[in-house]
Coordinates of C-alpha atoms and ligand atoms in Angstrom, one line a residue:
M649 CA 10.6 11.5 -13.5
A650 CA 9.2 13.0 -16.7
G651 CA 10.9 16.2 -17.8
L652 CA 12.5 17.0 -14.4
A653 CA 16.2 17.6 -13.9
E654 CA 18.1 15.0 -11.9
P655 CA 18.6 16.3 -8.4
T656 CA 22.1 17.4 -7.6
G657 CA 21.9 17.1 -3.9
S658 CA 23.6 14.2 -2.1
R659 CA 23.6 13.2 1.5
V660 CA 25.9 11.3 3.8
C661 CA 24.6 8.5 5.9
G662 CA 26.5 7.1 8.8
V663 CA 25.1 3.6 9.5
L664 CA 25.0 1.2 6.7
G665 CA 21.5 0.3 5.5
K666 CA 19.7 3.2 7.1
A667 CA 19.3 5.4 4.1
L668 CA 18.8 3.0 1.2
C669 CA 16.4 4.3 -1.3
C670 CA 14.4 1.2 -2.2
T671 CA 11.5 -0.5 -0.5
E672 CA 12.9 -1.6 2.7
P673 CA 16.1 -0.6 4.3
A674 CA 18.6 -3.4 4.5
P675 CA 18.9 -4.5 8.1
V676 CA 21.4 -2.8 10.2
L677 CA 24.8 -4.3 11.1
E678 CA 26.8 -1.6 12.6
L679 CA 29.8 -1.8 10.4
G680 CA 30.6 1.9 10.6
G681 CA 31.8 3.9 7.6
G682 CA 29.8 6.2 5.4
C683 CA 28.3 6.5 2.0
S684 CA 27.0 9.3 -0.1
R685 CA 24.6 9.2 -3.0
A686 CA 22.5 11.4 -5.2
M687 CA 18.8 11.4 -4.3
A688 CA 16.3 9.9 -6.7
E689 CA 13.1 11.9 -7.4
V690 CA 9.8 10.4 -6.6
R691 CA 6.3 11.6 -7.3
V692 CA 3.5 11.6 -4.8
L693 CA -0.1 12.5 -5.6
V694 CA -2.0 14.2 -2.8
I695 CA -5.7 13.9 -3.2
N696 CA -7.4 16.6 -1.1
T697 CA -11.0 15.5 -0.2
G698 CA -11.5 18.2 2.5
G699 CA -11.5 17.9 6.3
T700 CA -10.2 20.2 9.1
I701 CA -6.7 20.3 7.7
G702 CA -7.8 22.7 5.0
M703 CA -10.7 24.4 6.8
V704 CA -11.1 28.1 7.5
P705 CA -13.6 29.8 9.8
Q706 CA -16.8 30.8 8.0
S707 CA -20.1 32.3 9.2
E708 CA -21.5 28.8 10.1
G709 CA -18.3 27.5 11.5
L710 CA -15.2 25.8 10.2
A711 CA -15.6 24.6 6.6
P712 CA -13.2 23.7 3.8
E713 CA -12.2 26.4 1.3
A714 CA -11.5 25.4 -2.3
N715 CA -8.3 26.3 -4.3
K716 CA -6.4 27.5 -1.3
L717 CA -4.3 24.7 0.0
A718 CA -1.5 24.4 -2.7
G719 CA -0.9 28.2 -2.6
A720 CA -0.7 28.2 1.2
L721 CA 1.6 25.2 1.4
K722 CA 4.0 26.9 -1.1
K723 CA 4.6 29.5 1.6
I724 CA 5.5 27.0 4.2
P725 CA 9.3 26.3 3.9
I726 CA 9.1 22.8 5.6
L727 CA 6.6 21.8 2.9
H728 CA 8.0 23.4 -0.2
D729 CA 11.6 24.0 -1.4
S730 CA 11.1 27.0 -3.8
A731 CA 14.8 27.2 -4.6
Y732 CA 14.9 23.6 -5.7
A733 CA 11.8 24.1 -7.7
A734 CA 13.3 27.1 -9.4
K735 CA 16.4 25.1 -10.4
M736 CA 14.4 22.4 -12.2
H737 CA 14.3 22.3 -16.0
I738 CA 10.6 22.5 -16.4
R739 CA 8.3 24.8 -14.4
L740 CA 6.2 23.0 -11.9
G741 CA 2.5 23.3 -12.3
T742 CA 0.8 25.5 -9.8
D743 CA -0.3 22.6 -7.7
T744 CA 3.0 20.8 -7.7
L745 CA 5.5 21.3 -4.8
V746 CA 8.8 19.9 -3.7
L747 CA 9.5 18.6 -0.2
P748 CA 12.8 20.1 1.0
H749 CA 15.8 17.8 1.6
S750 CA 16.4 17.0 5.2
N751 CA 19.7 16.0 6.8
Q752 CA 17.8 13.4 8.9
Q753 CA 18.2 9.8 7.9
S754 CA 14.5 9.5 7.4
Q755 CA 14.7 11.2 4.0
N756 CA 16.5 9.5 1.1
K757 CA 14.5 10.8 -1.9
T758 CA 13.4 14.1 -3.4
I759 CA 9.7 14.0 -3.0
I760 CA 7.7 16.0 -5.6
Y761 CA 4.1 16.1 -4.8
T762 CA 1.0 17.3 -6.7
I763 CA -2.2 18.3 -5.1
L764 CA -5.4 17.2 -6.7
E765 CA -8.4 18.8 -5.2
L766 CA -11.7 17.0 -5.3
S767 CA -14.8 19.1 -5.7
P768 CA -16.6 19.9 -3.6
L769 CA -14.3 19.7 -0.6
L770 CA -16.1 18.0 2.2
D771 CA -16.3 17.8 5.9
S772 CA -15.9 14.1 6.2
S773 CA -19.2 13.8 8.1
N774 CA -20.9 14.6 4.8
M775 CA -19.2 11.8 3.0
T776 CA -20.9 8.7 1.5
P777 CA -19.8 5.6 -0.4
A778 CA -20.1 7.7 -3.6
D779 CA -17.1 9.7 -2.3
W780 CA -15.1 6.6 -1.6
R781 CA -15.7 5.6 -5.2
K782 CA -14.6 9.1 -6.4
I783 CA -11.3 8.7 -4.5
A784 CA -10.8 5.1 -5.7
K785 CA -11.3 6.3 -9.3
Q786 CA -8.6 8.9 -8.9
L787 CA -6.3 6.3 -7.5
E788 CA -7.0 4.1 -10.5
E789 CA -6.5 6.9 -13.0
N790 CA -3.2 8.0 -11.5
Y791 CA -1.9 4.7 -10.3
E792 CA 0.9 4.4 -12.8
K793 CA 1.8 8.1 -12.9
Y794 CA 2.8 8.3 -9.2
D795 CA 5.0 6.4 -6.8
G796 CA 2.8 6.9 -3.8
F797 CA -0.4 8.5 -2.7
V798 CA -1.6 10.7 0.2
I799 CA -5.3 11.4 0.8
L800 CA -6.2 14.4 2.9
H801 CA -9.4 13.7 4.7
G802 CA -11.5 14.8 7.7
T803 CA -10.9 12.8 10.8
D804 CA -14.5 12.1 11.6
T805 CA -15.0 9.3 9.0
M806 CA -11.4 8.7 8.1
A807 CA -11.5 5.2 9.6
Y808 CA -14.5 4.3 7.4
T809 CA -12.9 5.6 4.2
A810 CA -9.6 4.0 5.0
S811 CA -11.3 0.7 5.6
A812 CA -13.4 1.0 2.5
L813 CA -10.5 1.9 0.3
S814 CA -8.5 -1.0 1.7
F815 CA -11.0 -3.4 0.3
M816 CA -11.8 -1.4 -2.9
C817 CA -8.1 -1.4 -3.9
E818 CA -7.5 -4.9 -5.0
N819 CA -3.9 -6.2 -5.5
L820 CA -2.5 -2.9 -4.2
G821 CA 1.3 -2.6 -4.8
K822 CA 1.9 1.1 -3.8
T823 CA 1.6 3.1 -0.6
I824 CA -1.6 5.0 0.1
V825 CA -1.6 7.1 3.2
L826 CA -4.7 8.9 4.6
T827 CA -4.1 11.8 6.9
G828 CA -5.7 15.0 8.1
S829 CA -5.6 17.1 11.3
Q830 CA -7.5 18.2 14.3
V831 CA -6.5 21.9 13.8
P832 CA -6.4 23.6 10.3
I833 CA -3.0 23.9 8.8
Y834 CA -3.4 27.6 8.5
E835 CA -3.5 28.1 12.3
L836 CA -0.3 29.0 14.2
R837 CA -0.4 25.8 16.4
N838 CA -1.6 22.9 14.3
D839 CA -1.1 19.2 13.7
G840 CA -1.7 19.4 10.0
R841 CA 1.9 20.3 9.0
A842 CA 3.5 17.4 10.9
N843 CA 0.8 15.0 9.7
L844 CA 1.2 16.0 6.0
L845 CA 4.9 16.0 6.2
G846 CA 5.0 12.5 7.8
A847 CA 2.5 11.1 5.3
L848 CA 4.5 12.5 2.3
L849 CA 7.8 11.1 3.7
I850 CA 6.3 7.7 4.0
A851 CA 4.3 7.6 0.8
G852 CA 7.4 8.9 -1.1
Q853 CA 10.1 6.7 0.4
F854 CA 8.6 3.3 1.2
V855 CA 6.7 0.8 -0.7
I856 CA 4.1 -0.3 1.9
P857 CA 1.4 -1.8 -0.3
E858 CA -1.5 -1.0 2.0
V859 CA -4.1 1.7 2.6
C860 CA -2.6 3.3 5.7
L861 CA -3.5 6.1 8.1
Y862 CA -0.9 8.5 9.4
F863 CA -1.6 10.5 12.5
H864 CA 0.4 11.9 15.4
N865 CA 3.7 10.3 14.4
K866 CA 2.2 6.9 13.8
L867 CA 1.4 5.0 10.6
Y868 CA -1.5 2.5 11.1
R869 CA -3.1 -0.1 8.9
G870 CA -6.2 1.9 7.7
N871 CA -8.7 -0.9 8.4
R872 CA -7.5 -1.3 12.0
V873 CA -8.1 2.2 13.2
T874 CA -10.9 4.0 15.0
K875 CA -11.2 7.6 16.0
V876 CA -11.0 7.7 19.8
D877 CA -10.4 11.3 20.7
A878 CA -12.2 14.5 19.4
E879 CA -9.8 16.8 21.2
S880 CA -6.3 15.4 21.3
F881 CA -3.8 15.5 18.4
N882 CA -3.5 11.7 19.2
A883 CA -7.0 11.1 17.6
F884 CA -6.7 7.5 16.4
S885 CA -6.1 4.2 18.0
S886 CA -5.4 0.8 16.4
P887 CA -6.4 -1.4 19.3
N888 CA -5.7 -4.8 17.8
L889 CA -2.6 -4.2 15.7
P890 CA 0.6 -2.3 16.5
P891 CA 1.5 0.6 14.2
L892 CA 3.1 -0.2 10.9
A893 CA 5.6 2.6 11.5
N894 CA 6.7 5.0 14.2
A895 CA 8.0 8.4 13.2
E896 CA 10.4 9.3 16.0
I897 CA 13.9 10.5 15.2
D898 CA 13.9 8.0 12.4
I899 CA 10.9 6.6 10.6
T900 CA 11.0 2.9 11.6
I901 CA 8.8 0.6 9.6
N902 CA 7.6 -2.5 11.3
W903 CA 8.1 -4.6 8.1
E904 CA 7.0 -7.8 9.6
T905 CA 3.6 -6.4 10.1
V906 CA 3.2 -5.0 6.6
W907 CA 0.5 -6.7 4.7
R908 CA 1.4 -8.1 1.3
A909 CA -0.7 -9.5 -1.5
S910 CA 0.0 -13.1 -2.2
N911 CA -0.8 -13.2 -5.9
T912 CA 0.4 -12.0 -9.2
K913 CA -2.5 -9.9 -10.2
K914 CA -2.6 -6.3 -11.3
F915 CA -4.0 -3.4 -9.2
E916 CA -7.7 -2.7 -9.9
I917 CA -10.5 -1.1 -8.0
H918 CA -13.8 -2.6 -7.1
T919 CA -16.4 0.1 -6.9
N920 CA -19.6 -1.8 -6.5
M921 CA -20.1 -1.4 -2.8
N922 CA -23.5 -2.6 -1.5
S923 CA -25.4 0.1 0.3
N924 CA -27.9 -2.1 2.0
V925 CA -25.7 -2.7 5.0
G926 CA -25.7 -1.3 8.6
L927 CA -24.4 -1.4 12.1
L928 CA -26.6 -2.6 14.9
R929 CA -25.3 -2.1 18.4
I930 CA -27.1 -4.2 21.0
F931 CA -27.7 -2.9 24.5
P932 CA -29.5 -4.3 27.6
G933 CA -33.2 -4.1 27.0
I934 CA -33.0 -3.7 23.2
T935 CA -36.5 -4.5 21.9
A936 CA -37.2 -7.3 19.3
A937 CA -39.3 -4.7 17.4
A938 CA -36.3 -2.4 17.0
V939 CA -34.2 -5.3 15.7
K940 CA -37.0 -6.4 13.4
A941 CA -37.4 -2.9 12.0
F942 CA -33.6 -2.6 11.4
L943 CA -33.4 -6.0 9.6
Q944 CA -36.3 -5.2 7.2
S945 CA -35.8 -5.4 3.4
P946 CA -33.8 -4.0 1.6
M947 CA -31.2 -4.7 4.3
E948 CA -28.8 -7.4 3.0
G949 CA -26.2 -7.4 5.8
I950 CA -25.5 -6.0 9.2
V951 CA -22.6 -5.8 11.6
L952 CA -24.0 -6.9 14.9
E953 CA -22.0 -5.1 17.7
T954 CA -22.2 -7.6 20.6
Y955 CA -20.8 -7.6 24.1
G956 CA -17.3 -8.8 25.1
S957 CA -16.1 -11.8 23.1
G958 CA -19.1 -11.8 20.8
N959 CA -22.0 -12.4 23.2
A960 CA -25.7 -11.5 22.8
P961 CA -28.4 -12.5 25.3
N962 CA -29.4 -16.2 24.9
N963 CA -32.4 -15.7 27.3
R964 CA -34.2 -13.6 24.8
P965 CA -36.0 -15.9 22.4
D966 CA -37.8 -12.9 20.8
L967 CA -34.5 -11.3 19.9
L968 CA -32.9 -14.5 18.7
D969 CA -36.0 -15.2 16.7
E970 CA -35.7 -12.0 14.8
L971 CA -32.0 -12.6 14.0
K972 CA -32.8 -16.2 12.9
K973 CA -35.6 -15.0 10.6
A974 CA -33.1 -12.6 9.0
T975 CA -30.4 -15.2 8.4
D976 CA -33.1 -17.4 7.0
R977 CA -34.0 -14.6 4.5
D978 CA -30.2 -14.6 3.6
V979 CA -29.4 -11.4 5.4
V980 CA -25.8 -11.7 6.4
I981 CA -24.9 -11.0 10.0
L982 CA -21.3 -10.3 11.0
N983 CA -20.5 -10.5 14.7
C984 CA -18.1 -7.9 16.1
T985 CA -17.4 -6.9 19.6
Q986 CA -18.2 -3.5 21.2
C987 CA -14.9 -3.8 23.0
L988 CA -12.1 -1.8 21.7
R989 CA -9.7 -4.7 22.1
G990 CA -10.1 -8.4 21.7
T991 CA -11.9 -10.8 19.5
V992 CA -15.2 -12.6 18.9
S993 CA -15.1 -16.3 20.0
S994 CA -17.7 -18.9 21.0
L995 CA -16.3 -19.2 24.5
Y996 CA -19.6 -18.4 26.1
A997 CA -23.0 -20.1 25.5
T998 CA -24.3 -16.6 24.8
G999 CA -21.9 -16.3 21.9
K1000 CA -22.4 -19.8 20.6
A1001 CA -26.2 -19.2 20.2
L1002 CA -25.3 -16.6 17.4
K1003 CA -22.8 -18.9 15.7
D1004 CA -25.4 -21.7 15.6
M1005 CA -27.8 -19.6 13.6
G1006 CA -25.3 -18.8 10.9
V1007 CA -23.9 -15.5 12.2
V1008 CA -20.4 -15.0 10.8
A1009 CA -17.7 -14.3 13.4
G1010 CA -15.9 -11.1 12.7
A1011 CA -12.8 -11.8 14.9
D1012 CA -11.2 -8.5 16.1
M1013 CA -12.4 -6.3 13.2
T1014 CA -13.3 -2.7 14.1
P1015 CA -16.9 -1.9 13.3
E1016 CA -15.7 0.5 10.6
A1017 CA -13.7 -2.3 8.9
A1018 CA -16.5 -4.8 9.3
L1019 CA -19.1 -2.5 7.7
A1020 CA -16.8 -1.7 4.8
K1021 CA -15.9 -5.4 4.3
L1022 CA -19.6 -6.3 4.4
S1023 CA -20.4 -3.6 1.8
Y1024 CA -17.5 -4.8 -0.4
V1025 CA -18.2 -8.5 -0.2
L1026 CA -22.0 -8.1 -0.7
G1027 CA -21.1 -6.0 -3.7
K1028 CA -19.6 -9.1 -5.4
S1029 CA -22.7 -10.1 -7.2
E1030 CA -21.0 -13.0 -8.9
L1031 CA -20.5 -14.9 -5.6
T1032 CA -23.0 -17.2 -3.9
L1033 CA -24.2 -16.6 -0.4
D1034 CA -21.9 -19.3 1.0
E1035 CA -18.9 -17.8 -0.9
K1036 CA -19.7 -14.4 0.5
K1037 CA -19.9 -15.7 4.0
K1038 CA -16.6 -17.6 3.5
M1039 CA -15.0 -14.4 2.2
L1040 CA -16.2 -12.4 5.2
S1041 CA -14.6 -14.9 7.6
E1042 CA -11.3 -14.7 5.8
N1043 CA -8.5 -12.2 6.3
L1044 CA -8.6 -10.2 3.1
R1045 CA -6.4 -7.1 3.8
G1046 CA -5.0 -7.7 7.3
E1047 CA -8.3 -6.3 8.8
M1048 CA -8.5 -9.2 11.2
T1049 CA -6.2 -11.5 13.2
S1050 CA -6.5 -14.9 11.8
M1051 CA -5.4 -18.0 13.7
P1052 CA -1.9 -19.2 12.9
V1053 CA -1.9 -22.2 10.7
G1054 CA 0.8 -24.6 11.9
A1055 CA 3.8 -23.7 13.9
K1056 CA 6.4 -21.5 12.4
I1057 CA 10.0 -22.7 12.1
T1058 CA 12.0 -20.6 14.5
L1059 CA 15.4 -19.1 14.3
K1060 CA 16.6 -22.1 16.3
D1061 CA 16.1 -24.2 13.2
S1062 CA 18.8 -22.5 11.2
R1063 CA 22.1 -24.1 12.0
F1064 CA 23.9 -21.8 9.6
I1065 CA 22.6 -18.6 11.2
Q1066 CA 23.2 -20.0 14.7
E1067 CA 26.8 -20.8 13.9
I1068 CA 27.3 -17.2 12.7
A1069 CA 25.5 -15.9 15.8
R1070 CA 27.8 -18.1 18.0
Y1071 CA 30.8 -16.7 16.3
L1072 CA 29.6 -13.2 16.8
H1073 CA 28.8 -14.0 20.5
V1074 CA 25.1 -13.2 20.3
S1075 CA 22.5 -15.3 22.0
C1076 CA 19.4 -13.5 22.9
K1077 CA 16.4 -13.7 20.6
E1078 CA 16.6 -10.0 19.5
E1079 CA 20.3 -10.3 18.6
L1080 CA 19.7 -13.5 16.7
A1081 CA 16.9 -11.9 14.8
A1082 CA 19.2 -9.0 14.0
V1083 CA 21.8 -11.4 12.6
R1084 CA 19.1 -13.1 10.5
D1085 CA 17.8 -9.8 9.2
A1086 CA 21.3 -8.6 8.3
L1087 CA 22.1 -11.8 6.4
T1088 CA 18.8 -12.4 4.7
P1089 CA 19.2 -9.9 1.8
S1090 CA 22.6 -11.2 0.7
L1091 CA 21.6 -14.9 1.2
A1092 CA 18.2 -14.4 -0.5
C1093 CA 19.8 -12.6 -3.5
A1094 CA 22.4 -15.4 -3.8
A1095 CA 19.6 -18.0 -3.8
A1096 CA 17.6 -15.9 -6.3
K1097 CA 20.6 -15.9 -8.6
T1098 CA 21.0 -19.6 -8.6
G1099 CA 17.3 -20.3 -8.6
D1100 CA 17.5 -22.1 -5.2
L1101 CA 13.9 -22.1 -4.2
D1102 CA 14.4 -24.3 -1.2
A1103 CA 16.9 -21.9 0.3
L1104 CA 14.4 -19.0 -0.3
K1105 CA 11.7 -21.0 1.4
A1106 CA 13.9 -21.8 4.3
L1107 CA 14.9 -18.1 4.7
Q1108 CA 11.2 -17.2 4.7
N1109 CA 10.2 -19.8 7.2
M1110 CA 12.8 -18.5 9.5
G1111 CA 11.0 -15.2 9.4
G1112 CA 13.5 -13.6 7.0
N1113 CA 12.0 -10.8 4.9
L1114 CA 12.5 -11.6 1.2
S1115 CA 11.6 -8.1 0.2
S1116 CA 14.6 -6.5 1.8
G1117 CA 17.3 -5.0 -0.5
D1118 CA 21.0 -5.6 -0.2
F1119 CA 23.4 -2.7 0.3
D1120 CA 22.7 -1.5 -3.3
G1121 CA 19.0 -1.8 -2.7
R1122 CA 18.8 -4.8 -4.9
T1123 CA 16.1 -7.2 -3.9
P1124 CA 15.9 -11.0 -4.6
L1125 CA 13.2 -10.0 -7.2
H1126 CA 15.7 -7.8 -9.1
V1127 CA 18.2 -10.6 -9.2
A1128 CA 15.8 -13.3 -10.2
S1129 CA 14.4 -11.0 -12.9
C1130 CA 17.9 -10.5 -14.4
E1131 CA 18.5 -14.3 -14.3
G1132 CA 15.1 -15.2 -15.7
N1133 CA 14.3 -17.5 -12.9
L1134 CA 10.6 -17.6 -13.5
E1135 CA 9.8 -20.0 -10.7
V1136 CA 11.7 -17.9 -8.2
V1137 CA 10.1 -14.7 -9.5
E1138 CA 6.7 -16.2 -9.1
Y1139 CA 7.5 -17.4 -5.6
L1140 CA 8.8 -14.0 -4.5
L1141 CA 5.7 -12.3 -5.9
K1142 CA 3.4 -14.7 -4.1
T1143 CA 5.3 -14.1 -0.8
G1144 CA 4.7 -10.3 -1.2
A1145 CA 7.8 -9.0 -3.0
T1146 CA 7.1 -5.6 -4.5
V1147 CA 7.5 -5.0 -8.2
Y1148 CA 8.1 -1.3 -7.5
A1149 CA 11.4 -1.8 -5.6
K1150 CA 14.1 0.5 -7.0
D1151 CA 17.8 -0.3 -6.5
R1152 CA 20.3 2.5 -5.9
F1153 CA 20.6 3.1 -9.6
G1154 CA 16.8 3.6 -9.9
A1155 CA 16.3 0.2 -11.6
T1156 CA 13.2 -1.9 -11.1
P1157 CA 12.9 -5.6 -11.5
L1158 CA 11.1 -4.9 -14.8
M1159 CA 13.9 -2.8 -16.2
N1160 CA 16.3 -5.6 -15.2
A1161 CA 14.2 -8.2 -17.0
I1162 CA 14.1 -6.0 -20.1
Q1163 CA 17.9 -5.5 -20.1
F1164 CA 18.4 -9.3 -19.9
R1165 CA 15.5 -10.0 -22.4
Q1166 CA 13.7 -12.3 -19.9
L1167 CA 10.4 -12.4 -21.8
D1168 CA 8.5 -14.7 -19.5
V1169 CA 9.6 -12.7 -16.4
I1170 CA 8.5 -9.5 -18.1
Y1171 CA 5.1 -11.0 -18.8
L1172 CA 4.7 -12.1 -15.2
L1173 CA 5.9 -8.8 -13.8
R1174 CA 3.5 -6.9 -16.0
T1175 CA 0.6 -9.1 -15.0
T1176 CA 1.4 -8.2 -11.4
G1177 CA 1.2 -4.5 -12.2
A1178 CA 4.8 -3.6 -13.0
H1179 CA 5.1 -0.7 -15.4
L1180 CA 7.8 1.6 -16.7
S1181 CA 8.0 5.2 -15.4
N1182 CA 7.1 8.1 -17.7
Q1183 CA 10.8 8.9 -18.0
E1184 CA 11.7 5.3 -18.9
L1185 CA 8.9 5.3 -21.5
M1186 CA 10.0 8.6 -23.0
N1187 CA 13.7 7.6 -23.2
A1188 CA 13.0 4.3 -24.9
G1189 CA 13.1 5.6 -28.5
T1190 CA 16.8 5.8 -28.8
E1191 CA 17.4 2.4 -27.3
L1192 CA 14.8 0.9 -29.6
C1193 CA 16.5 2.4 -32.6
S1194 CA 19.8 1.0 -31.5
L1195 CA 18.3 -2.5 -31.0
A1196 CA 16.7 -2.2 -34.5
F1197 CA 20.0 -1.2 -36.0
N1198 CA 21.7 -4.2 -34.4
G1199 CA 18.8 -6.5 -35.5
D1200 CA 18.2 -7.4 -31.8
I1201 CA 14.7 -8.9 -32.1
D1202 CA 14.6 -10.2 -28.5
G1203 CA 15.5 -6.8 -27.2
L1204 CA 12.7 -5.2 -29.1
K1205 CA 10.3 -8.0 -28.0
A1206 CA 11.3 -7.3 -24.4
W1207 CA 10.4 -3.6 -24.7
H1208 CA 7.2 -4.3 -26.5
L1209 CA 6.1 -6.8 -23.8
A1210 CA 7.0 -4.1 -21.2
G1211 CA 4.4 -1.8 -22.7
V1212 CA 6.6 0.4 -24.9
D1213 CA 5.3 1.8 -28.2
L1214 CA 7.8 0.5 -30.7
N1215 CA 7.0 3.3 -33.1
Q1216 CA 8.8 5.9 -30.9
C1217 CA 11.4 8.0 -32.5
G1218 CA 15.0 8.1 -31.4
Y1219 CA 17.0 11.2 -30.6
D1220 CA 17.4 12.0 -34.3
G1221 CA 13.7 11.7 -35.1
E1222 CA 14.0 8.3 -36.8
T1223 CA 11.6 5.4 -36.0
P1224 CA 13.0 1.9 -35.3
H1225 CA 11.2 0.8 -38.4
N1226 CA 13.1 3.2 -40.6
V1227 CA 16.3 2.3 -38.9
V1228 CA 15.9 -1.4 -39.4
K1229 CA 14.8 -0.9 -43.0
A1230 CA 18.1 0.9 -43.7
A1231 CA 20.0 -1.8 -41.8
G1232 CA 18.2 -4.6 -43.7
H1233 CA 17.4 -7.1 -40.9
V1234 CA 14.6 -9.0 -42.6
E1235 CA 13.3 -10.8 -39.5
V1236 CA 13.1 -7.5 -37.5
I1237 CA 11.5 -5.7 -40.4
E1238 CA 8.8 -8.3 -40.5
F1239 CA 8.3 -8.2 -36.7
L1240 CA 7.9 -4.4 -36.6
S1241 CA 5.7 -4.4 -39.7
Q1242 CA 3.4 -7.0 -38.1
L1243 CA 3.1 -4.8 -35.0
M1244 CA 2.2 -1.8 -37.1
S1245 CA -0.4 -3.5 -39.2
Ligands
LIG914 N1 -15.4 17.4 11.0 C1 -14.1 17.3 10.5 C2 -14.1 16.3 9.4 O1 -14.2 15.1 9.6 C3 -13.2 16.9 11.6 C4 -11.7 16.8 11.2 O2 -11.3 16.8 10.0 O3 -10.9 16.6 12.1 O4 -14.1 16.6 8.2

């Protein structure tokens, strides 16, 4: 990272694959042996919005205190390594800290984190959509400067903010983790330290391209959680989706559950959230007058919290009439259940009555996610009403469980893997899956190298994870980028491969594509949000001069496409333009002159 010394520390890992430093650890085949490697540095931005984690007792009760957190964290040895910080070439800013190295397998990178405090710090009960926008803007502004993000937030409305950000962050490719605590971090016994530590380790080490929420040793999908306990450290529940990760002795990521964008678009934020939305919880005896009042203009959409699997009374024509009048006025009604677990269906006549009047089924969305989704979708003013309703019924960010489309090919269909499994004397489902997971990275990388799209598809259909790195942390996307297999690159991106994967040498697919002058691939990776790090950008000058000297026009084009300023000076202060003029490569002189004009 920019201006920072390379870390000198190295660690020993015992089991192959457990401490790889890229996106996803290669699956584990217990082959024994050890490996040691220097740790790469990563940058995490911590956006402090307030909440109990940084609160102190004041005359009116607990409230956040500004400009206190970074200084306090610097005094906590598990959250700041002052010796390492002192060893670095440049002095860290007052709000930048270094997470100490740990001998546990869970840490394979040096995590440098900067705290950005929003003003004013808020108890999350005081938050509004304007605050969601403020956070989203910070994410946008800092997206390319950091590898991952942690958002400190009060627990009361954390599920709403997590849900809202999950929709506002379109084509997300990096990890965003919200966390906070039930007891301030300044107290002797508190949950803030463990929550912050876990969130930093996850945001710094894994590319989980989701808005997540980390609490009490679990990482959840942000739009699946709800606050269920005001007193326990175990404050959140994700009733319809298992955690994305469990932080036990190791941090185990449930990669099969991780949501991935299936397009090749760049990260952007959508801030136009519609405020004319609300939550209406029905109850026995609710009056038609109350429903009518709630649905009055300017209301444009409501989440109707119904009973059980989406039922509302069908013996109450007065009530149904008010709902019908609202849908006729184009008010969008999204049906969610009051139950913590389970999904809306039209199993019962009482549920079907709602469906028949144009109410959209919200499947198993939490009310928080449903409200945020409604606000997001209704904010898309370019869409027609039908398009908005369609979007509401679709799974946009993993917020709902959608029905499986077609049967999946199972492991049983792979003769090759079965043969290997037989040879290894494994037979049960779990062992077969382990063999598949162990073989997938190597097979997928080989297929990416030869451009064998069918093989990649077969591996994916078997449930193989095409984002896993091999033993050097090289993913199929790295390999396909080197080879310039555009079709494969596109397929991998559409099946959720991350452009931010780093191999053990710190190289991303974009760096690989530049090295091999794969211009089409560079263009596609850039469209998908790939970018060079500050250090790569800063170090490019000398390489550019060398390319200019050798008249390597494709090399220069590759760097240019990757977003590098070709006027940068090399180590001796010369620009590539001066170098090429001296060397006399006419075509390159013309190319650089055109860029400069
Ligand atoms: N009232 C606090 C908040 O949401 C509660 C917490 O952070 O735990 O900001």
